[in-house]
Amino acid sequence: MLIAKLDTVLVDAKNAQRGGSYVCPACGQRVVLHKGTRVQPYFAHRPAAPCTYPGEGETAQHVQGKRQLAAFFADWGTVTLERILPTIQQRADCWIAHQPQAIALEFQCSPISRDDVAQRTQGYRKVGAYPFWLLGKRYAQQQLGWGLIDRFAGWLKGWGLCLLFWDVDRQRLRVDHHICQAVTGDYQCQQTWVTSLAMLVRGPQRRQWWPDPNLARFRWELDRDLRRSSTVLQPLQTAVYLTGHHLAGFPESLVTTQVTPPLFGRGVLLWRIVVAAWLFEHVRFSLATARRLGEEAFRLVGGTTTAIRFQGPQLVNRALADLLADLVAGHFLQRIPNGWRVLAQPQWAADYTAWLENDEKKLG
Ligand SMILES: [Zn+2]
């Protein structure tokens, strides 16, 4: 920590003298000044008496990063290092007195559980501050996945859904923005390095671009994962098997190139496959039926509507509207007064049907 109390005065470690009786401004316990040649000065609790406020142990990265971030965000308002918030028992790494809403900045370098992120985020909201998570090196090295997105991703004007990483060595911000999911379920983002607050406010200057989904690979992976008895895919396979189909033999007509918010579990294409398999069991169906099946399939593909910092409440209804519109446009469905009527069955791949029959013989 960078700020300690000497008598009644807050002292920054860089101005502190050895030998003073410094105490932690949060818990009131004695802290020790560490002054070395390689690490910037900081205070630390004695190991026998750790802080009662949650926070991370000081590393060179964390100590240095907090100061850099305080400087980086200075134009947004007065920055207080390690602001203590007694009502929620939290200490914000940096507190920015931004108008109209204060910003509580957390520079997260060490591992942290989902529950702790949720609790701290909620705490900041409770005191009316915008929780702003910046991630350190260990997170920057991770592959973009649900674990990161669920805990730390949030909306930022101009950047869509994003993750922010602070690079202490280069003193700049990496923004992984417009985070979304390809139809195949892969998480994807655009990446921009930001060197000033003005750049962050301006937003990305390039247009977003997404590669076309690799459907051959997707089929191959589905097939492979099913042979390995993937616990995620088995319930999905069972669902379409009962309609006489195989997941990997899904009709081309169900493919879309649209991306989704990153809440779709194994991806919107698998969801479409299951929903379509179920819908085409009917001669006609209502919107209520389609919604029920849509929700059920969403659960099966591991979808969720809430992460810690963002939500997608209308996700399934929107995906359903798109799917139904595509099926009407493809002349598979016809809109009728109380729902839809099936006109034609989408074509499932034949070789997988043959494979399915072999499986049935084995089972028989
Ligand atoms: Zn303390």
CSV table of C-alpha atoms and ligand atoms in Angstrom, one decimal:
chain,number,residue,atom,x,y,z
A,1,MET,CA,0.0,0.0,0.0
A,2,LEU,CA,1.1,3.5,-0.8
A,3,ILE,CA,-0.6,5.6,1.8
A,4,ALA,CA,-0.3,5.2,5.6
A,5,LYS,CA,-1.3,7.3,8.6
A,6,LEU,CA,1.2,9.1,10.9
A,7,ASP,CA,-0.6,10.5,13.9
A,8,THR,CA,-3.6,12.1,12.1
A,9,VAL,CA,-1.9,12.8,8.7
A,10,LEU,CA,-2.0,10.6,5.6
A,11,VAL,CA,1.5,10.1,4.3
A,12,ASP,CA,2.6,8.9,0.8
A,13,ALA,CA,5.2,6.2,1.0
A,14,LYS,CA,7.4,8.1,-1.4
A,15,ASN,CA,7.6,11.0,1.2
A,16,ALA,CA,7.8,8.8,4.3
A,17,GLN,CA,10.8,8.5,6.6
A,18,ARG,CA,12.0,5.3,8.1
A,19,GLY,CA,11.3,4.9,11.8
A,20,GLY,CA,7.9,6.6,11.9
A,21,SER,CA,5.1,4.8,13.6
A,22,TYR,CA,2.8,4.4,10.6
A,23,VAL,CA,-0.6,2.8,10.8
A,24,CYS,CA,-2.9,1.4,8.2
A,25,PRO,CA,-5.6,4.0,7.5
A,26,ALA,CA,-8.2,1.3,7.0
A,27,CYS,CA,-7.7,-1.1,10.0
A,28,GLY,CA,-5.5,1.0,12.2
A,29,GLN,CA,-2.8,-1.6,12.7
A,30,ARG,CA,0.9,-0.9,12.5
A,31,VAL,CA,2.5,-1.0,9.1
A,32,VAL,CA,6.1,-1.1,8.0
A,33,LEU,CA,7.7,1.2,5.4
A,34,HIS,CA,9.6,-0.8,2.7
A,35,LYS,CA,12.2,1.3,0.8
A,36,GLY,CA,14.5,-0.5,-1.5
A,37,THR,CA,16.5,0.4,-4.6
A,38,ARG,CA,14.5,-1.8,-7.1
A,39,VAL,CA,11.0,-1.4,-5.8
A,40,GLN,CA,9.2,1.9,-5.3
A,41,PRO,CA,8.5,2.6,-1.6
A,42,TYR,CA,5.4,1.0,0.0
A,43,PHE,CA,3.9,0.2,3.3
A,44,ALA,CA,3.1,-3.4,4.4
A,45,HIS,CA,1.2,-5.0,7.2
A,46,ARG,CA,3.2,-7.2,9.4
A,47,PRO,CA,2.6,-10.9,8.4
A,48,ALA,CA,1.3,-11.7,11.9
A,49,ALA,CA,-1.3,-8.9,11.7
A,50,PRO,CA,-2.7,-8.7,8.1
A,51,CYS,CA,-5.2,-6.1,7.1
A,52,THR,CA,-8.9,-6.7,7.9
A,53,TYR,CA,-9.8,-4.9,4.6
A,54,PRO,CA,-9.6,-7.1,1.6
A,55,GLY,CA,-6.9,-6.3,-0.9
A,56,GLU,CA,-4.0,-7.8,-2.6
A,57,GLY,CA,-0.5,-8.1,-1.3
A,58,GLU,CA,1.9,-5.6,-2.8
A,59,THR,CA,4.0,-6.6,-5.8
A,60,ALA,CA,6.3,-4.2,-7.7
A,61,GLN,CA,3.7,-4.3,-10.5
A,62,HIS,CA,0.8,-3.3,-8.3
A,63,VAL,CA,2.7,-0.6,-6.5
A,64,GLN,CA,4.0,0.9,-9.7
A,65,GLY,CA,0.8,0.5,-11.6
A,66,LYS,CA,-1.3,2.3,-9.1
A,67,ARG,CA,0.8,5.4,-9.4
A,68,GLN,CA,0.8,5.2,-13.2
A,69,LEU,CA,-2.9,4.8,-13.3
A,70,ALA,CA,-3.4,7.8,-10.9
A,71,ALA,CA,-1.4,9.9,-13.4
A,72,PHE,CA,-3.2,8.4,-16.5
A,73,PHE,CA,-6.7,9.2,-15.2
A,74,ALA,CA,-5.8,12.6,-13.7
A,75,ASP,CA,-7.8,14.5,-16.3
A,76,TRP,CA,-11.0,12.9,-15.2
A,77,GLY,CA,-10.9,14.5,-11.8
A,78,THR,CA,-8.9,14.5,-8.6
A,79,VAL,CA,-7.4,11.1,-8.0
A,80,THR,CA,-7.0,9.8,-4.5
A,81,LEU,CA,-4.7,6.8,-4.0
A,82,GLU,CA,-6.1,4.0,-1.9
A,83,ARG,CA,-9.3,5.7,-0.9
A,84,ILE,CA,-10.8,4.0,2.2
A,85,LEU,CA,-14.5,3.4,2.1
A,86,PRO,CA,-15.5,2.4,5.7
A,87,THR,CA,-19.2,1.9,5.0
A,88,ILE,CA,-18.4,-0.9,2.6
A,89,GLN,CA,-15.1,-2.0,4.1
A,90,GLN,CA,-13.2,-1.5,0.9
A,91,ARG,CA,-10.1,0.3,-0.3
A,92,ALA,CA,-10.2,1.5,-3.9
A,93,ASP,CA,-6.7,1.4,-5.5
A,94,CYS,CA,-7.5,4.8,-7.1
A,95,TRP,CA,-10.6,6.9,-6.5
A,96,ILE,CA,-11.3,9.4,-9.3
A,97,ALA,CA,-13.6,12.3,-8.3
A,98,HIS,CA,-15.2,12.3,-11.8
A,99,GLN,CA,-18.4,14.2,-12.6
A,100,PRO,CA,-21.2,13.2,-12.5
A,101,GLN,CA,-20.1,9.9,-11.1
A,102,ALA,CA,-17.0,8.9,-9.1
A,103,ILE,CA,-14.9,6.1,-10.4
A,104,ALA,CA,-13.5,3.4,-8.2
A,105,LEU,CA,-10.5,1.9,-9.9
A,106,GLU,CA,-9.2,-1.6,-9.1
A,107,PHE,CA,-5.9,-2.6,-10.5
A,108,GLN,CA,-6.1,-6.4,-10.3
A,109,CYS,CA,-2.8,-8.2,-10.6
A,110,SER,CA,-3.4,-11.3,-8.3
A,111,PRO,CA,-5.9,-14.1,-8.6
A,112,ILE,CA,-9.4,-13.2,-7.3
A,113,SER,CA,-12.6,-15.3,-7.0
A,114,ARG,CA,-15.8,-14.5,-8.8
A,115,ASP,CA,-17.5,-13.9,-5.5
A,116,ASP,CA,-14.9,-11.4,-4.4
A,117,VAL,CA,-15.2,-9.5,-7.7
A,118,ALA,CA,-19.0,-9.5,-7.4
A,119,GLN,CA,-18.9,-8.3,-3.8
A,120,ARG,CA,-16.4,-5.5,-4.5
A,121,THR,CA,-18.3,-4.4,-7.6
A,122,GLN,CA,-21.5,-4.3,-5.7
A,123,GLY,CA,-19.8,-2.4,-2.9
A,124,TYR,CA,-18.7,0.4,-5.2
A,125,ARG,CA,-22.2,0.6,-6.7
A,126,LYS,CA,-23.6,0.9,-3.3
A,127,VAL,CA,-21.6,4.1,-2.6
A,128,GLY,CA,-22.5,5.4,-6.0
A,129,ALA,CA,-19.2,4.8,-7.7
A,130,TYR,CA,-18.6,3.3,-11.1
A,131,PRO,CA,-16.5,0.2,-10.6
A,132,PHE,CA,-13.6,0.2,-13.1
A,133,TRP,CA,-11.4,-3.0,-13.2
A,134,LEU,CA,-8.0,-2.8,-14.8
A,135,LEU,CA,-6.1,-6.1,-15.1
A,136,GLY,CA,-2.4,-6.8,-14.7
A,137,LYS,CA,0.0,-9.0,-16.5
A,138,ARG,CA,-1.2,-12.4,-15.4
A,139,TYR,CA,-4.6,-11.7,-16.9
A,140,ALA,CA,-3.2,-10.1,-20.1
A,141,GLN,CA,-1.5,-13.4,-20.8
A,142,GLN,CA,-4.7,-15.4,-20.6
A,143,GLN,CA,-6.7,-16.3,-23.6
A,144,LEU,CA,-10.0,-14.5,-23.9
A,145,GLY,CA,-12.6,-16.8,-22.3
A,146,TRP,CA,-15.7,-16.8,-20.2
A,147,GLY,CA,-13.8,-16.7,-16.9
A,148,LEU,CA,-12.4,-13.3,-17.7
A,149,ILE,CA,-15.5,-11.9,-19.4
A,150,ASP,CA,-17.8,-13.0,-16.6
A,151,ARG,CA,-15.8,-11.4,-13.9
A,152,PHE,CA,-14.4,-8.3,-15.5
A,153,ALA,CA,-16.0,-7.3,-18.8
A,154,GLY,CA,-18.1,-4.1,-18.8
A,155,TRP,CA,-19.6,-1.7,-21.3
A,156,LEU,CA,-17.6,1.4,-22.2
A,157,LYS,CA,-18.9,4.1,-24.4
A,158,GLY,CA,-17.6,3.6,-28.0
A,159,TRP,CA,-15.8,0.4,-27.1
A,160,GLY,CA,-18.8,-1.9,-26.6
A,161,LEU,CA,-18.2,-4.7,-24.1
A,162,CYS,CA,-14.6,-4.6,-23.1
A,163,LEU,CA,-11.7,-5.7,-20.9
A,164,LEU,CA,-9.0,-3.3,-19.9
A,165,PHE,CA,-5.4,-4.3,-19.2
A,166,TRP,CA,-2.8,-2.0,-17.8
A,167,ASP,CA,0.8,-2.7,-19.0
A,168,VAL,CA,3.2,-1.3,-16.3
A,169,ASP,CA,6.3,-1.8,-18.5
A,170,ARG,CA,4.9,0.2,-21.4
A,171,GLN,CA,2.6,2.4,-19.4
A,172,ARG,CA,-0.3,2.0,-21.6
A,173,LEU,CA,-3.7,0.5,-21.7
A,174,ARG,CA,-4.7,-2.5,-23.8
A,175,VAL,CA,-8.4,-2.5,-24.6
A,176,ASP,CA,-10.0,-5.7,-25.7
A,177,HIS,CA,-13.2,-4.3,-27.1
A,178,HIS,CA,-16.4,-5.3,-28.8
A,179,ILE,CA,-16.1,-8.6,-27.1
A,180,CYS,CA,-18.6,-11.0,-28.6
A,181,GLN,CA,-19.1,-14.7,-29.6
A,182,ALA,CA,-18.9,-16.1,-33.1
A,183,VAL,CA,-21.7,-18.5,-34.1
A,184,THR,CA,-19.4,-21.4,-33.4
A,185,GLY,CA,-19.1,-20.2,-29.8
A,186,ASP,CA,-15.5,-18.8,-30.0
A,187,TYR,CA,-15.0,-15.6,-28.0
A,188,GLN,CA,-13.5,-12.8,-30.0
A,189,CYS,CA,-12.6,-9.2,-29.6
A,190,GLN,CA,-10.8,-6.3,-31.3
A,191,GLN,CA,-7.6,-5.1,-29.6
A,192,THR,CA,-6.4,-1.5,-29.4
A,193,TRP,CA,-3.5,0.0,-27.4
A,194,VAL,CA,-4.4,3.3,-25.8
A,195,THR,CA,-1.7,5.7,-24.7
A,196,SER,CA,-3.8,8.6,-23.4
A,197,LEU,CA,-7.1,9.3,-21.8
A,198,ALA,CA,-8.1,11.4,-24.8
A,199,MET,CA,-7.7,8.2,-27.0
A,200,LEU,CA,-9.8,6.3,-24.5
A,201,VAL,CA,-12.6,8.9,-24.7
A,202,ARG,CA,-12.4,9.1,-28.5
A,203,GLY,CA,-13.0,5.3,-28.9
A,204,PRO,CA,-11.6,3.0,-31.5
A,205,GLN,CA,-10.8,4.4,-34.9
A,206,ARG,CA,-10.9,1.2,-36.9
A,207,ARG,CA,-14.1,-0.5,-38.0
A,208,GLN,CA,-14.8,-3.9,-36.4
A,209,TRP,CA,-14.0,-6.9,-38.5
A,210,TRP,CA,-14.8,-10.5,-37.8
A,211,PRO,CA,-13.6,-13.6,-39.7
A,212,ASP,CA,-16.2,-15.8,-41.3
A,213,PRO,CA,-17.0,-18.8,-39.1
A,214,ASN,CA,-15.1,-22.0,-40.1
A,215,LEU,CA,-18.0,-24.4,-40.5
A,216,ALA,CA,-16.0,-27.4,-41.7
A,217,ARG,CA,-13.9,-27.1,-38.6
A,218,PHE,CA,-17.0,-26.7,-36.4
A,219,ARG,CA,-18.6,-29.9,-37.7
A,220,TRP,CA,-15.3,-31.7,-37.3
A,221,GLU,CA,-15.0,-30.5,-33.7
A,222,LEU,CA,-18.6,-31.4,-32.9
A,223,ASP,CA,-18.0,-34.9,-34.2
A,224,ARG,CA,-14.8,-35.2,-32.3
A,225,ASP,CA,-16.2,-33.9,-29.0
A,226,LEU,CA,-19.2,-36.2,-29.3
A,227,ARG,CA,-17.0,-39.2,-29.8
A,228,ARG,CA,-15.2,-38.2,-26.7
A,229,SER,CA,-18.5,-38.1,-24.9
A,230,SER,CA,-18.3,-34.4,-24.1
A,231,THR,CA,-20.5,-33.8,-21.1
A,232,VAL,CA,-21.6,-30.5,-22.5
A,233,LEU,CA,-22.6,-31.9,-25.9
A,234,GLN,CA,-24.3,-35.2,-24.8
A,235,PRO,CA,-27.5,-33.6,-23.6
A,236,LEU,CA,-27.6,-31.6,-26.9
A,237,GLN,CA,-27.0,-34.7,-29.0
A,238,THR,CA,-29.7,-36.5,-27.1
A,239,ALA,CA,-32.1,-33.7,-27.8
A,240,VAL,CA,-31.6,-33.8,-31.5
A,241,TYR,CA,-31.2,-37.6,-31.6
A,242,LEU,CA,-34.7,-38.0,-30.5
A,243,THR,CA,-35.8,-36.0,-33.6
A,244,GLY,CA,-33.8,-38.4,-35.8
A,245,HIS,CA,-30.8,-36.1,-36.4
A,246,HIS,CA,-27.1,-35.8,-35.5
A,247,LEU,CA,-25.7,-32.5,-34.2
A,248,ALA,CA,-22.7,-32.6,-36.6
A,249,GLY,CA,-25.1,-33.1,-39.6
A,250,PHE,CA,-26.8,-29.7,-39.0
A,251,PRO,CA,-28.4,-28.0,-42.0
A,252,GLU,CA,-26.4,-25.3,-43.7
A,253,SER,CA,-29.6,-23.2,-43.7
A,254,LEU,CA,-29.3,-22.7,-40.0
A,255,VAL,CA,-26.0,-21.0,-40.3
A,256,THR,CA,-25.8,-17.3,-39.6
A,257,THR,CA,-22.8,-15.0,-39.6
A,258,GLN,CA,-24.1,-12.7,-36.9
A,259,VAL,CA,-22.2,-12.4,-33.7
A,260,THR,CA,-23.8,-12.5,-30.3
A,261,PRO,CA,-23.1,-11.1,-26.8
A,262,PRO,CA,-20.6,-13.5,-25.1
A,263,LEU,CA,-23.4,-15.1,-23.1
A,264,PHE,CA,-24.3,-18.0,-25.4
A,265,GLY,CA,-22.3,-20.8,-23.8
A,266,ARG,CA,-21.3,-23.1,-26.7
A,267,GLY,CA,-22.6,-20.6,-29.2
A,268,VAL,CA,-25.7,-19.5,-31.1
A,269,LEU,CA,-25.3,-22.0,-33.9
A,270,LEU,CA,-25.6,-25.0,-31.6
A,271,TRP,CA,-28.6,-23.3,-30.0
A,272,ARG,CA,-30.1,-22.8,-33.5
A,273,ILE,CA,-29.5,-26.5,-34.3
A,274,VAL,CA,-31.4,-27.7,-31.2
A,275,VAL,CA,-34.2,-25.2,-31.5
A,276,ALA,CA,-34.7,-26.0,-35.2
A,277,ALA,CA,-34.7,-29.8,-34.6
A,278,TRP,CA,-37.4,-29.3,-32.0
A,279,LEU,CA,-39.5,-26.7,-34.0
A,280,PHE,CA,-39.6,-28.9,-37.1
A,281,GLU,CA,-41.2,-31.7,-35.1
A,282,HIS,CA,-44.3,-29.6,-35.3
A,283,VAL,CA,-46.8,-29.0,-38.1
A,284,ARG,CA,-47.4,-25.6,-36.6
A,285,PHE,CA,-46.4,-23.9,-33.4
A,286,SER,CA,-47.0,-20.7,-31.4
A,287,LEU,CA,-44.7,-18.0,-30.2
A,288,ALA,CA,-45.1,-19.3,-26.7
A,289,THR,CA,-43.9,-22.8,-27.8
A,290,ALA,CA,-41.0,-21.3,-29.7
A,291,ARG,CA,-40.0,-19.3,-26.7
A,292,ARG,CA,-40.2,-22.2,-24.3
A,293,LEU,CA,-38.0,-24.3,-26.7
A,294,GLY,CA,-35.6,-21.4,-27.1
A,295,GLU,CA,-35.1,-21.0,-23.4
A,296,GLU,CA,-34.7,-24.8,-22.9
A,297,ALA,CA,-32.1,-24.9,-25.7
A,298,PHE,CA,-30.3,-21.9,-24.2
A,299,ARG,CA,-30.0,-23.7,-20.9
A,300,LEU,CA,-28.7,-26.8,-22.8
A,301,VAL,CA,-25.9,-24.8,-24.6
A,302,GLY,CA,-24.8,-23.4,-21.3
A,303,GLY,CA,-26.1,-19.9,-21.9
A,304,THR,CA,-26.6,-17.3,-19.2
A,305,THR,CA,-28.1,-13.8,-19.2
A,306,THR,CA,-26.0,-12.3,-16.4
A,307,ALA,CA,-22.3,-11.6,-15.9
A,308,ILE,CA,-21.1,-9.6,-12.9
A,309,ARG,CA,-21.0,-6.3,-14.8
A,310,PHE,CA,-23.3,-6.7,-17.7
A,311,GLN,CA,-26.5,-8.5,-18.7
A,312,GLY,CA,-28.4,-9.8,-21.8
A,313,PRO,CA,-32.0,-10.1,-20.7
A,314,GLN,CA,-33.5,-10.2,-24.2
A,315,LEU,CA,-30.9,-12.4,-25.6
A,316,VAL,CA,-33.0,-15.5,-26.3
A,317,ASN,CA,-36.0,-13.6,-27.7
A,318,ARG,CA,-33.8,-11.7,-30.0
A,319,ALA,CA,-31.9,-14.8,-31.3
A,320,LEU,CA,-35.3,-16.5,-31.7
A,321,ALA,CA,-36.7,-13.6,-33.8
A,322,ASP,CA,-33.6,-13.8,-36.0
A,323,LEU,CA,-33.9,-17.6,-36.4
A,324,LEU,CA,-37.6,-17.5,-37.2
A,325,ALA,CA,-37.1,-14.6,-39.7
A,326,ASP,CA,-34.3,-16.6,-41.4
A,327,LEU,CA,-36.5,-19.7,-41.6
A,328,VAL,CA,-39.4,-17.7,-43.1
A,329,ALA,CA,-37.0,-16.1,-45.6
A,330,GLY,CA,-35.7,-19.6,-46.5
A,331,HIS,CA,-39.3,-20.8,-47.1
A,332,PHE,CA,-39.1,-23.4,-44.4
A,333,LEU,CA,-41.7,-21.7,-42.3
A,334,GLN,CA,-44.7,-19.6,-43.0
A,335,ARG,CA,-46.1,-16.9,-40.7
A,336,ILE,CA,-49.8,-17.7,-39.7
A,337,PRO,CA,-52.1,-15.7,-37.4
A,338,ASN,CA,-51.1,-17.5,-34.2
A,339,GLY,CA,-47.6,-18.6,-34.9
A,340,TRP,CA,-45.8,-20.4,-37.7
A,341,ARG,CA,-46.6,-23.3,-40.1
A,342,VAL,CA,-43.9,-25.7,-41.3
A,343,LEU,CA,-43.6,-25.6,-45.1
A,344,ALA,CA,-40.4,-27.7,-45.6
A,345,GLN,CA,-37.8,-29.5,-43.6
A,346,PRO,CA,-34.2,-28.2,-43.6
A,347,GLN,CA,-31.8,-30.6,-45.1
A,348,TRP,CA,-29.6,-32.5,-42.6
A,349,ALA,CA,-26.3,-33.9,-43.9
A,350,ALA,CA,-26.9,-37.5,-45.1
A,351,ASP,CA,-23.5,-39.0,-44.2
A,352,TYR,CA,-24.2,-38.3,-40.5
A,353,THR,CA,-27.6,-40.0,-40.9
A,354,ALA,CA,-25.7,-43.1,-42.2
A,355,TRP,CA,-23.4,-42.8,-39.2
A,356,LEU,CA,-26.4,-42.6,-36.9
A,357,GLU,CA,-27.9,-45.7,-38.4
A,358,ASN,CA,-24.6,-47.6,-37.8
A,359,ASP,CA,-24.8,-46.5,-34.2
A,360,GLU,CA,-28.4,-47.7,-34.0
A,361,LYS,CA,-27.3,-51.2,-35.3
A,362,LYS,CA,-24.6,-51.3,-32.7
A,363,LEU,CA,-27.1,-50.4,-30.0
A,364,GLY,CA,-29.6,-52.9,-31.3
B,1,ZN,ZN,-5.0,-2.5,7.3
